[in-house]
Short mmCIF file of C-alpha atoms in Angstrom, two decimals:
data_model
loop_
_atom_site.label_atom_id
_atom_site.label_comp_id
_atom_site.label_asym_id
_atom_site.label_seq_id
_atom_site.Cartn_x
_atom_site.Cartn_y
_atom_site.Cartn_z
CA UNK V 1 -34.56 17.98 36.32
CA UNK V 2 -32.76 14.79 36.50
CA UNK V 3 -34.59 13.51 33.13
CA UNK V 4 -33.97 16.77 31.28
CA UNK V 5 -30.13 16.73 31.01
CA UNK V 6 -29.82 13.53 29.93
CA UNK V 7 -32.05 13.41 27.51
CA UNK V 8 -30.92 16.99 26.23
CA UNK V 9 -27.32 15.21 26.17
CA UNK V 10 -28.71 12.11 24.44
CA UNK V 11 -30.30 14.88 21.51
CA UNK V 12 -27.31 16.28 21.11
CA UNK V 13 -25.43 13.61 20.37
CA UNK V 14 -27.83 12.30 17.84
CA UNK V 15 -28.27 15.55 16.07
CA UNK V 16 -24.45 15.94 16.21
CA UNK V 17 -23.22 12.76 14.16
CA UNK V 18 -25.39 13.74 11.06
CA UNK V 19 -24.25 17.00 11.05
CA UNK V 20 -20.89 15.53 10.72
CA UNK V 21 -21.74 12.88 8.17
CA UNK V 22 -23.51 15.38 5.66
CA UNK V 23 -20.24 17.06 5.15
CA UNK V 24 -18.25 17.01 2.05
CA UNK V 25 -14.27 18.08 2.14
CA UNK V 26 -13.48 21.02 -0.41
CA UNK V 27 -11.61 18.58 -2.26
CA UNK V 28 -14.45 16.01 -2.47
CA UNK V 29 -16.79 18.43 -3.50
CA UNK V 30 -14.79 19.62 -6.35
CA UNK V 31 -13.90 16.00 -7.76
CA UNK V 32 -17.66 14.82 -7.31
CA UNK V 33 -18.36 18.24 -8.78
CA UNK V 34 -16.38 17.35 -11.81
CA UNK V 35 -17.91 13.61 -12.15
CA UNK V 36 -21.43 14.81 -12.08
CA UNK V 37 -20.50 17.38 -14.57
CA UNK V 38 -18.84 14.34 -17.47
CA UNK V 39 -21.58 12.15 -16.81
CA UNK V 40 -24.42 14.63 -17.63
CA UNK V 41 -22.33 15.29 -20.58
CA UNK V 42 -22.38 11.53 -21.55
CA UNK V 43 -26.20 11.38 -19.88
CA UNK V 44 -27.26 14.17 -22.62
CA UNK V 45 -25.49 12.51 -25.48
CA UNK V 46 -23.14 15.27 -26.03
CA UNK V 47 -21.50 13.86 -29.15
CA UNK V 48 -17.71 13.38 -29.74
CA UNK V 49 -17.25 12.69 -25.89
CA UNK V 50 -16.51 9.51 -23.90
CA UNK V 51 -15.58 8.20 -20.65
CA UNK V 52 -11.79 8.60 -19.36
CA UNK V 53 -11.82 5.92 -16.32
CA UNK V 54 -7.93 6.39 -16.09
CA UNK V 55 -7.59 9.92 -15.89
CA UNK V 56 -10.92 10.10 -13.72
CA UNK V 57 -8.81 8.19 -10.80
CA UNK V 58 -6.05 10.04 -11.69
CA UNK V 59 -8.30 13.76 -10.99
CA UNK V 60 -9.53 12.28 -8.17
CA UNK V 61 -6.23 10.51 -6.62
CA UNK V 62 -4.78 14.48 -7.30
CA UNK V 63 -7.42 16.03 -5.53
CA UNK V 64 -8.34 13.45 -2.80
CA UNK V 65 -4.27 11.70 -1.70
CA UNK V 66 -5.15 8.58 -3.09
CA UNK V 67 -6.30 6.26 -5.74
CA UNK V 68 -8.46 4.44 -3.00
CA UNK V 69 -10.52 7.64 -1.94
CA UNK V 70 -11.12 8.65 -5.89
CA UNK V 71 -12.60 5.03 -6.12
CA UNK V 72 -14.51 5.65 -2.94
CA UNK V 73 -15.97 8.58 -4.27
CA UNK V 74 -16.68 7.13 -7.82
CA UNK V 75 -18.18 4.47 -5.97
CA UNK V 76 -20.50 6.48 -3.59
CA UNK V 77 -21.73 8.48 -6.86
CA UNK V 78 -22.50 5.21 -8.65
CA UNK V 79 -24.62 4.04 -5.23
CA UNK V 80 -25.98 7.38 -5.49
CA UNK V 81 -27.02 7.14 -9.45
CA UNK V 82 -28.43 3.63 -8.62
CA UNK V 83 -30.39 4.69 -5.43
CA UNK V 84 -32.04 7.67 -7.61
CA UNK V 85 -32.75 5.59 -10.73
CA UNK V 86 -34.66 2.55 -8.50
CA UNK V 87 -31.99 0.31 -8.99
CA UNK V 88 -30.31 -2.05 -6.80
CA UNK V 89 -27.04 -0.59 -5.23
CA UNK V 90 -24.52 -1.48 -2.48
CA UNK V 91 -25.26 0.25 0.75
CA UNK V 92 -22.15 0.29 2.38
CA UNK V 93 -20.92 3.07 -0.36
CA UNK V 94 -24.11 5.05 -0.13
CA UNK V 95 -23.62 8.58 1.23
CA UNK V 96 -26.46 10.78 1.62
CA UNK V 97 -24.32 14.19 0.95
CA UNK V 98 -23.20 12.40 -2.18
CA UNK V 99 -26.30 12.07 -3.65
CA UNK V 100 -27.69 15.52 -2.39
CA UNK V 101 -24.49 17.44 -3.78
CA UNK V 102 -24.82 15.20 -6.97
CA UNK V 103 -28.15 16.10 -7.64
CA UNK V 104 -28.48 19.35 -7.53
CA UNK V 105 -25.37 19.72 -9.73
CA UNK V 106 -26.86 17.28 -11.82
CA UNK V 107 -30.02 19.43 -11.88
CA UNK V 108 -27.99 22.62 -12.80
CA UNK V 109 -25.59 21.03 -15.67
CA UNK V 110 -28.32 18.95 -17.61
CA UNK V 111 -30.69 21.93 -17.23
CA UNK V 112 -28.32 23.89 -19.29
CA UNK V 113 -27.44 21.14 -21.57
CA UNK V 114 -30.95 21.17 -22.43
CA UNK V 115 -31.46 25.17 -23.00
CA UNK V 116 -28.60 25.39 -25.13
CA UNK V 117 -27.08 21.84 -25.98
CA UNK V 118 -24.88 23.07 -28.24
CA UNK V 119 -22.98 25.40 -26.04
CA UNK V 120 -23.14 23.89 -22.86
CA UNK V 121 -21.88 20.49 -24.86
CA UNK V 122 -18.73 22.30 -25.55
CA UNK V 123 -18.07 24.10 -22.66
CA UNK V 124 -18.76 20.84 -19.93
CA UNK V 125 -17.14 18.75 -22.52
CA UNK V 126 -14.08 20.26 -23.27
CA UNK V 127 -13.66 21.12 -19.60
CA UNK V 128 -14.14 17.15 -18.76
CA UNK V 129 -11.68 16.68 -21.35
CA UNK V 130 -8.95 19.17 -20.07
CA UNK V 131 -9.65 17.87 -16.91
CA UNK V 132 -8.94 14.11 -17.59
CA UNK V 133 -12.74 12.91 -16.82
CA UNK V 134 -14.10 12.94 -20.75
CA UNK V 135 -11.97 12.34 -23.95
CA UNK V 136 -12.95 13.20 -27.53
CA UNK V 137 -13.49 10.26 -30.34
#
């Protein structure tokens, strides 16, 4: 009996702190949402769209209280791109519920973009664009 508790305890404790970690906020969600969405639009060659860095930390300061969290999360997606695509990428901004929550939007988006590249281009584009992620050339 005396070995039981503990070790239940100790189990619960471990199990506990990734259940924590693997949690997005609402607002994090939406802006990594958003950033997954613009860069499978510049991923699928969308024409007549590029990249808005500017208003993408502006979004994301809106949404998350600060320029310093947007640029967290920007960060953490890059680490998660990188960790996907083999490359080399900084550990210390890796999140694991980054890169699960990016991918399967990813997945969705681009799986569109490819059934009907014409439409979804407009509609993922022009929504970047309103929101500040994309702009036109």
């Amino acid at each position: 009996m005396k070995i039981k508790l503990p070790a239940v305890v100790l189990l619960a404790l471990i199990m506990s702190a990734p259940a924590r970690a693997a949690m997005l906020s609402d607002a994090e969600a939406t802006f990594l949402d958003q950033l997954v969405t613009a860069s499978a639009v510049l991923e699928q060659r969308c024409v007549g769209y590029e990249v808005n860095g500017a208003g993408s930390v502006q979004l994301g300061a809106r949404l998350l209280g600060s320029t310093d969290a947007a640029m967290a999360m920007i960060d953490a997606y890059a680490a998660a791109t990188k960790a996907r695509d083999g490359e080399n990428y900084d550990a210390g901004k890796f999140r694991i519920e980054v890169s699960d929550a990016a991918a399967k939007t990813f997945r969705r988006i681009r799986a569109q973009l490819i059934n009907d590249p014409k439409a979804a281009c407009a509609d993922y584009g022009d929504t970047s664009v309103e929101r500040g992620l994309l702009r036109r050339y």
